[in-house]
Tab-separated table of C-alpha atoms in Angstrom:
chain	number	residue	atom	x	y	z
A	240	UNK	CA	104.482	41.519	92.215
A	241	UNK	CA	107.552	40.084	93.513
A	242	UNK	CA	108.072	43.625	95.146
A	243	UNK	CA	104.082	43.942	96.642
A	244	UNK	CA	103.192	42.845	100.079
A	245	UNK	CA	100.671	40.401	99.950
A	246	UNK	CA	98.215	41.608	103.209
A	247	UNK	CA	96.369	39.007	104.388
A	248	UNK	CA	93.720	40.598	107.426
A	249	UNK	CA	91.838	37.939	109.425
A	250	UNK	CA	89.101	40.578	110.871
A	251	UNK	CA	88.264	38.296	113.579
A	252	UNK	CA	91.457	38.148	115.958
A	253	UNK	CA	91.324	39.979	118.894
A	254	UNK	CA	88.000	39.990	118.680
A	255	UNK	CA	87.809	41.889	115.729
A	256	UNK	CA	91.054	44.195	115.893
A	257	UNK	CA	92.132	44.359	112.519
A	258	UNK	CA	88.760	45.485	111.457
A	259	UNK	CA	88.406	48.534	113.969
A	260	UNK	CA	92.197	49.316	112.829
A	261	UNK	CA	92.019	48.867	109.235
A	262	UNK	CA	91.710	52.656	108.310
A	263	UNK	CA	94.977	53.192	110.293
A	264	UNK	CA	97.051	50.442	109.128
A	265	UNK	CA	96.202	51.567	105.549
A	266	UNK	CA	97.030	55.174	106.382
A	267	UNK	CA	100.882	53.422	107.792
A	268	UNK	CA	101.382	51.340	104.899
A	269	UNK	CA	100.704	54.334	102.791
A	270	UNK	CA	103.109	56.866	105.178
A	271	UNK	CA	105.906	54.342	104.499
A	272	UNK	CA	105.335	53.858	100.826
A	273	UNK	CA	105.022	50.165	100.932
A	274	UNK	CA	103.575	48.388	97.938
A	275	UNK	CA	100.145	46.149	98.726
A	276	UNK	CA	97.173	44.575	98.103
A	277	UNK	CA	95.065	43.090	100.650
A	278	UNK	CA	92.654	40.450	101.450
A	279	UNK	CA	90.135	39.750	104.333
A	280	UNK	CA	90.124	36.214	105.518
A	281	UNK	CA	86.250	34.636	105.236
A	282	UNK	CA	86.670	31.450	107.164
A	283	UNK	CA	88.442	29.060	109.434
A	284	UNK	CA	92.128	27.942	107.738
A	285	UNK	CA	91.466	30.275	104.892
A	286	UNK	CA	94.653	32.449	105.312
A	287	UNK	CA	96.089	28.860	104.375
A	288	UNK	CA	94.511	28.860	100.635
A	289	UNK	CA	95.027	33.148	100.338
A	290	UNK	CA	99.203	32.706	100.799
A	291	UNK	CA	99.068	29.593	98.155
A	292	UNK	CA	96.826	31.303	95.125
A	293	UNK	CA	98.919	34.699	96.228
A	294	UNK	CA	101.886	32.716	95.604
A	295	UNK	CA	100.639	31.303	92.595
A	296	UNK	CA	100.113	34.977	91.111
A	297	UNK	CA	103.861	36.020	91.368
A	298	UNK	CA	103.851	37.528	95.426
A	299	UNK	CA	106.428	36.553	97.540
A	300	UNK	CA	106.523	39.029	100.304
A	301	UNK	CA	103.198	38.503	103.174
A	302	UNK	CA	101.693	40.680	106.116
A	303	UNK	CA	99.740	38.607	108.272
A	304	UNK	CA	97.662	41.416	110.398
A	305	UNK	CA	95.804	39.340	113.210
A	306	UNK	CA	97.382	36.843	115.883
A	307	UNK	CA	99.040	33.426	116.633
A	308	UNK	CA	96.421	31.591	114.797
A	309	UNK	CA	96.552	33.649	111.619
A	310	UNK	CA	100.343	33.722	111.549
A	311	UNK	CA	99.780	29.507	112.254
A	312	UNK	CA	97.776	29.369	108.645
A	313	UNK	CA	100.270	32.110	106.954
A	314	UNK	CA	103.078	29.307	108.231
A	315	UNK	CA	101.486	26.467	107.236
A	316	UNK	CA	100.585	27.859	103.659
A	317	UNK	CA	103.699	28.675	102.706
A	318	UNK	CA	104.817	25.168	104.113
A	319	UNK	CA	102.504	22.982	102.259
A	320	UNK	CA	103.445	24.346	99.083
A	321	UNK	CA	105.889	23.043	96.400
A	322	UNK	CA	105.861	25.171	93.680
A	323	UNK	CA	108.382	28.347	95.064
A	324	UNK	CA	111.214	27.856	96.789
A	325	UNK	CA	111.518	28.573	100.274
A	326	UNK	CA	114.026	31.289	100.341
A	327	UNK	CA	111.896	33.352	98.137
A	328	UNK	CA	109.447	33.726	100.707
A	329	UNK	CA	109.559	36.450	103.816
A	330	UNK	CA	106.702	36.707	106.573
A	331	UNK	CA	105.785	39.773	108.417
A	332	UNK	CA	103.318	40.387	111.263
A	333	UNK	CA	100.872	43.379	112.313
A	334	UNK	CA	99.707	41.861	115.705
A	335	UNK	CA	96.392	41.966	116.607
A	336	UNK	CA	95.379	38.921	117.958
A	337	UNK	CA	93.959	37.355	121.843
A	338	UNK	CA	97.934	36.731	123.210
A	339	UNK	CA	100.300	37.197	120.486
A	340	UNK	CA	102.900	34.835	121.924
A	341	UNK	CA	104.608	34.720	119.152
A	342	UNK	CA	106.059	38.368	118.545
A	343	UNK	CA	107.044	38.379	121.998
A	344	UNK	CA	110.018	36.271	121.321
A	345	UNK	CA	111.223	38.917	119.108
A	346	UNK	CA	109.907	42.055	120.725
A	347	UNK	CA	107.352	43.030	118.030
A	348	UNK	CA	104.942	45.929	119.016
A	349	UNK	CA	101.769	46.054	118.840
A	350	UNK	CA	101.785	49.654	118.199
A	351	UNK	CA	100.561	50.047	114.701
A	352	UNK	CA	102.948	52.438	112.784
A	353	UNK	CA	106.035	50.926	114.979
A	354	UNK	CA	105.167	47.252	113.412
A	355	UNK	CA	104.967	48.898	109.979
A	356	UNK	CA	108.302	50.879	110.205
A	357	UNK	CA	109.996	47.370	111.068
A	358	UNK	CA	108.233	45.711	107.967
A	359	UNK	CA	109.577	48.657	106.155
A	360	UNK	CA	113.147	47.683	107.274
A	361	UNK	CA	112.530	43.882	105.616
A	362	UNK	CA	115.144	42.821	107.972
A	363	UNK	CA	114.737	39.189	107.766
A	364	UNK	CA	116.011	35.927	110.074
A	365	UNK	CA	115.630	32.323	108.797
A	366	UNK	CA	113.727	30.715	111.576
A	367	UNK	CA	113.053	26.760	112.545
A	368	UNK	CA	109.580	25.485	111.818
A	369	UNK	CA	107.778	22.248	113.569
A	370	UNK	CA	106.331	19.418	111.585
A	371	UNK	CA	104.006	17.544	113.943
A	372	UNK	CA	101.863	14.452	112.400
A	373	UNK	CA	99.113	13.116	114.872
A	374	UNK	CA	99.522	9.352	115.471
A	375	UNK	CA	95.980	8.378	115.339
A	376	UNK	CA	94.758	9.889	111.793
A	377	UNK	CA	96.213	12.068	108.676
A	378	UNK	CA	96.461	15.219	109.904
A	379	UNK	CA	99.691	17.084	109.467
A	380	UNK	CA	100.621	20.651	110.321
A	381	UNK	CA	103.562	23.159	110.911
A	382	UNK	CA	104.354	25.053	113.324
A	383	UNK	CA	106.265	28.249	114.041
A	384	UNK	CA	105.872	29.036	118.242
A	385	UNK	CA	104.785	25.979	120.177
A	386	UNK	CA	102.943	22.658	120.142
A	387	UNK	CA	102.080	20.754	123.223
A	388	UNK	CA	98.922	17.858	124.596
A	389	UNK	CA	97.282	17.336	127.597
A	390	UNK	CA	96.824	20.359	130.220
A	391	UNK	CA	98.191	22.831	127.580
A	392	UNK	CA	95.521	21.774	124.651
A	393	UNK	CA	92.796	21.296	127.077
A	394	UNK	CA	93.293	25.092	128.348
A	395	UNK	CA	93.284	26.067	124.752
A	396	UNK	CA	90.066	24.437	123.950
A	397	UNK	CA	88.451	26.083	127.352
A	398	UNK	CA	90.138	29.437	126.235
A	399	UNK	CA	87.773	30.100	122.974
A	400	UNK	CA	84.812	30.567	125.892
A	401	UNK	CA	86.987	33.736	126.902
A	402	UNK	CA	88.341	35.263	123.925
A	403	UNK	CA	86.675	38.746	124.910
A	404	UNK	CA	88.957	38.873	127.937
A	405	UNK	CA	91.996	38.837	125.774
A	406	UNK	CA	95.385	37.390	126.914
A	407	UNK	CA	93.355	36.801	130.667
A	408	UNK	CA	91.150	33.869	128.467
A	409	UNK	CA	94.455	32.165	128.660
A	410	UNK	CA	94.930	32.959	132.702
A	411	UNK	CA	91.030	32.275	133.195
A	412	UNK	CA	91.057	29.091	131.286
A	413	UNK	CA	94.138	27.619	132.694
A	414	UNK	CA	92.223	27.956	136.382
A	415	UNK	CA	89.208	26.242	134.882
A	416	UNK	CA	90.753	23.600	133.393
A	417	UNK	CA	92.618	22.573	136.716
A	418	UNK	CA	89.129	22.363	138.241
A	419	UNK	CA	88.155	19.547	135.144
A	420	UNK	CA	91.631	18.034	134.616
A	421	UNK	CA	93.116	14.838	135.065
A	422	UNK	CA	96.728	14.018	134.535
A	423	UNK	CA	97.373	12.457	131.066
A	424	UNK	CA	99.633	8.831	131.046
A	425	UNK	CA	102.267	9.322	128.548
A	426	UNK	CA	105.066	7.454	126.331
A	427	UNK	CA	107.576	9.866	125.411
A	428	UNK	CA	110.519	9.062	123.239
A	429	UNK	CA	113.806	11.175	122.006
A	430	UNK	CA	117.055	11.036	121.910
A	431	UNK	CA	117.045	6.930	122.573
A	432	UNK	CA	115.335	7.646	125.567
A	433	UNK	CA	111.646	6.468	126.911
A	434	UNK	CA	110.039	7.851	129.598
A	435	UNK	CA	106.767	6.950	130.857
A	436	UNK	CA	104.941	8.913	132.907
A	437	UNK	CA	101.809	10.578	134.264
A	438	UNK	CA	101.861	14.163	133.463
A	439	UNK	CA	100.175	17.342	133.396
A	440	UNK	CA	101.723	18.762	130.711
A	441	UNK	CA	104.208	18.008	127.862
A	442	UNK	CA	105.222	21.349	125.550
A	443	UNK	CA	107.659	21.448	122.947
A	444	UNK	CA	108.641	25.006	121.541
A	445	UNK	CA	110.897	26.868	119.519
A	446	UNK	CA	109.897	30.183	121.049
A	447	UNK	CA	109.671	31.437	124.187
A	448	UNK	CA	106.122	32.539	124.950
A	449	UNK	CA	102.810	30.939	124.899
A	450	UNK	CA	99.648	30.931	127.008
A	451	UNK	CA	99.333	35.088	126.676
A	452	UNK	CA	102.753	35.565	128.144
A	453	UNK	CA	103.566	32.172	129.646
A	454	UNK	CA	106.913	30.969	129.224
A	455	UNK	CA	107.062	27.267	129.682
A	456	UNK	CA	110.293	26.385	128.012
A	457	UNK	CA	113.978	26.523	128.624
A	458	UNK	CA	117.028	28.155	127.089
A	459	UNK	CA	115.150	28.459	124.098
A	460	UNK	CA	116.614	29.086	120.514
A	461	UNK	CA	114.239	29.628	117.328
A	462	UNK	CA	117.170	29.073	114.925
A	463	UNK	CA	119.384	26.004	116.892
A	464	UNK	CA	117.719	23.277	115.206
A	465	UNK	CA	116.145	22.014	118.323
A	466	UNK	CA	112.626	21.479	120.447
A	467	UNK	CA	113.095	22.289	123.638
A	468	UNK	CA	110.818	19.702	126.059
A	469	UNK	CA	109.030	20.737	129.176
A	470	UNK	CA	107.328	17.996	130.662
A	471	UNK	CA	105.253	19.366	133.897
A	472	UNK	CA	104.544	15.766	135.971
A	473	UNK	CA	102.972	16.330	139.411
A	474	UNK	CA	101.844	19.901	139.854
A	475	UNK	CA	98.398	20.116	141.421
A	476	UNK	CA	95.690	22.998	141.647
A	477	UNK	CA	97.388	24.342	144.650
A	478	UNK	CA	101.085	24.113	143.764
A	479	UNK	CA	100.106	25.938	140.702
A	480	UNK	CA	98.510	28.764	142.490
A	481	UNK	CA	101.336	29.338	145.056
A	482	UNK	CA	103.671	29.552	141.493
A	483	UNK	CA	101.501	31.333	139.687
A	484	UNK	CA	104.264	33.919	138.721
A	485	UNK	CA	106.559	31.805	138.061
A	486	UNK	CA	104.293	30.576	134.767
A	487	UNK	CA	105.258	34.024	133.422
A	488	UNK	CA	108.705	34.916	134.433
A	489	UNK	CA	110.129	31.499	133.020
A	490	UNK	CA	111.300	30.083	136.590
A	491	UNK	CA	108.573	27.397	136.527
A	492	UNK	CA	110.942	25.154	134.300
A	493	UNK	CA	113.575	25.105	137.427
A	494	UNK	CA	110.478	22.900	139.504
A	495	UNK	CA	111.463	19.643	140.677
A	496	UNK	CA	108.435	17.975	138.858
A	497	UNK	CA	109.481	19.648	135.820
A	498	UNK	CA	111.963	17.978	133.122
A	499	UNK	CA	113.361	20.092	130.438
A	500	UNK	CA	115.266	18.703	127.198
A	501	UNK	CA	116.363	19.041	123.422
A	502	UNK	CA	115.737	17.095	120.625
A	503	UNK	CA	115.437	17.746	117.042
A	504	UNK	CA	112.865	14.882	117.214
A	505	UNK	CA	110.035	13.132	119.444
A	506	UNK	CA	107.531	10.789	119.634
A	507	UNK	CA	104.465	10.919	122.238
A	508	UNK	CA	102.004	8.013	122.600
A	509	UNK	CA	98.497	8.639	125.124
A	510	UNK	CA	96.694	6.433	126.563
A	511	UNK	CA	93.592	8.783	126.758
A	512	UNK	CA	91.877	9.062	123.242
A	513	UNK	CA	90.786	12.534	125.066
A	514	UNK	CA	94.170	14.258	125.425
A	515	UNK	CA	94.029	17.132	123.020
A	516	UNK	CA	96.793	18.450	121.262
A	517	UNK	CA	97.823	22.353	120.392
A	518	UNK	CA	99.898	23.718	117.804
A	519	UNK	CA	100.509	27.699	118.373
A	520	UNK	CA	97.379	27.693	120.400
A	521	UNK	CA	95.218	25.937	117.773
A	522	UNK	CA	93.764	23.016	118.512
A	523	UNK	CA	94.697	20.254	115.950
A	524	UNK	CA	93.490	16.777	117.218
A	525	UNK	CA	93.505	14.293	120.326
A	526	UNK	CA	95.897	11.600	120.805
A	527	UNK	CA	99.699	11.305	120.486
A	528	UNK	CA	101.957	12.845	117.823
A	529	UNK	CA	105.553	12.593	116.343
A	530	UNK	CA	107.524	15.997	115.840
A	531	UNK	CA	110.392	16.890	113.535
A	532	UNK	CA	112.111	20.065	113.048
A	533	UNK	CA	113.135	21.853	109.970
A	534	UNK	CA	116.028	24.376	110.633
A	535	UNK	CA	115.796	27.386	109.272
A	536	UNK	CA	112.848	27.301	106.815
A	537	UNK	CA	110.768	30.414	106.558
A	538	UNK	CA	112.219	34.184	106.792
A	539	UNK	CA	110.378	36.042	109.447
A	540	UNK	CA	110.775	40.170	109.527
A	541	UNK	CA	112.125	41.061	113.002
A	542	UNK	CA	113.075	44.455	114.359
């Protein structure tokens, strides 16, 4: 088994992608004579509980086929369990989910047989993973893209109303959300430093897209051992509009009301029992969080 991808399909990503596309992505697993057995996922965090009982039975190697979310529960199954070692353990990714931020980083297509043909390389890169603990109960999770509260969580939580739009529900949500939201009061400490402040957003990411395309973060490196920390202060409805572009090309982090930093470590306390929190685009909780990273922890298949 040790040789067998373990496929685990979550048919409802991308509003229903991997479903439509099933017959195919048999047919190119088949045409380059890889090894597999599959599951569908059945519920919400389920893909969590299929990579821990598929370790369990002897598999090592896993194709996630679906989007950020369903790579987020591949991530945080292999994560949360102690009985193989890490290094054993490789990743892939079919992507067929709403923005597949993710495999932008890395320039992996969501052409079908092209995604397959990497797998079929198995070239692999060790890549850092977020641990993120929410301050005001006992929920834990990992993360592989991005985590962020405030703006960023609350456009997340408006973005499930537009899923059918695809990577726009991200674009359509954000100008909702601007319409609803006020500016979160934040505590945020790293590196011996505090800074208090009112803020729109705060992100921290080890990749570099997010959103559908955004990219909010600076200088980023998925295997340096470090967050890197946007914090977005006073941008308003219309300042956002006239920059618009700049959400997607990267430049936004070069605003004057935006802050960038490292840190392999941080700690953010709310005010605002409301302020909702993301980890690669799922929403995980309200409040404030603490976030560690752990260099180099899961092989990921990249072109």
């Amino acid at each position: 088994m040790e040789n067998m991808w373990y496929v685990i399909v979550n048919p409802t990503s991308g509003n229903g992608t991997p479903k439509k596309n099933w017959k195919r992505i048999i047919s190119c697993l088949e045409a380059h004579h890889l090894l597999y057995k599959f599951t569908f996922s059945e519920y919400t965090n389920h893909e969590k509980e299929l990579v821990q009982e598929a370790l369990k039975e002897g598999y090592r190697k896993f194709i996630c086929v679906g989007g950020d979310g369903t790579l987020h529960q591949v991530v945080n199954g292999v994560m949360t369990q102690d009985y193989v070692n890490l290094p054993e353990i490789k990743v892939a990714i079919i992507p067929m989910g709403t923005g597949n931020d993710w495999v932008k980083t890395y320039q992996i297509p969501k052409n079908i047989s092209k995604a397959v043909a990497i797998i079929k390389r198995e070239k692999t890169m060790y890549q850092d993973i977020g641990y993120l603990e929410l301050l005001d109960d006992t929920n834990r999770v990992y993360f592989n893209n991005l985590a962020g509260l405030g703006f960023d969580g609350f456009v997340i939580k408006n973005s499930l109303k537009y899923k059918k739009f695809g990577a726009f529900a991200y674009l359509l949500a954000t100008l909702k959300t601007f319409l609803q939201y006020e500016k979160s009061v934040l505590t945020i400490d790293f590196n011996n430093k505090k800074i208090y402040t009112k803020t729109l957003l705060t992100l921290i990411g080890i990749c570099k897209y997010s959103g559908g395309g955004m990219q909010l973060t600076k200088d980023v490196d998925p295997i340096d051992g470090l967050f890197d920390i946007s914090i977005a202060k006073n941008l308003n409805f219309i300042s956002i509009l006239r920059n618009i572009l700049k959400f997607y090309n990267g430049s936004i982090v070069d605003h004057k009301e935006v802050e960038t930093h490292k840190t392999n470590s941080i700690k953010i306390t709310t005010y605002d029992e409301n302020t909702y929190i993301e980890a690669d685009g799922e929403l995980i909780g309200t409040g404030g969080f603490e976030a560690s990273i752990i260099p180099k922890a899961i092989q990921f298949i990249i072109p």
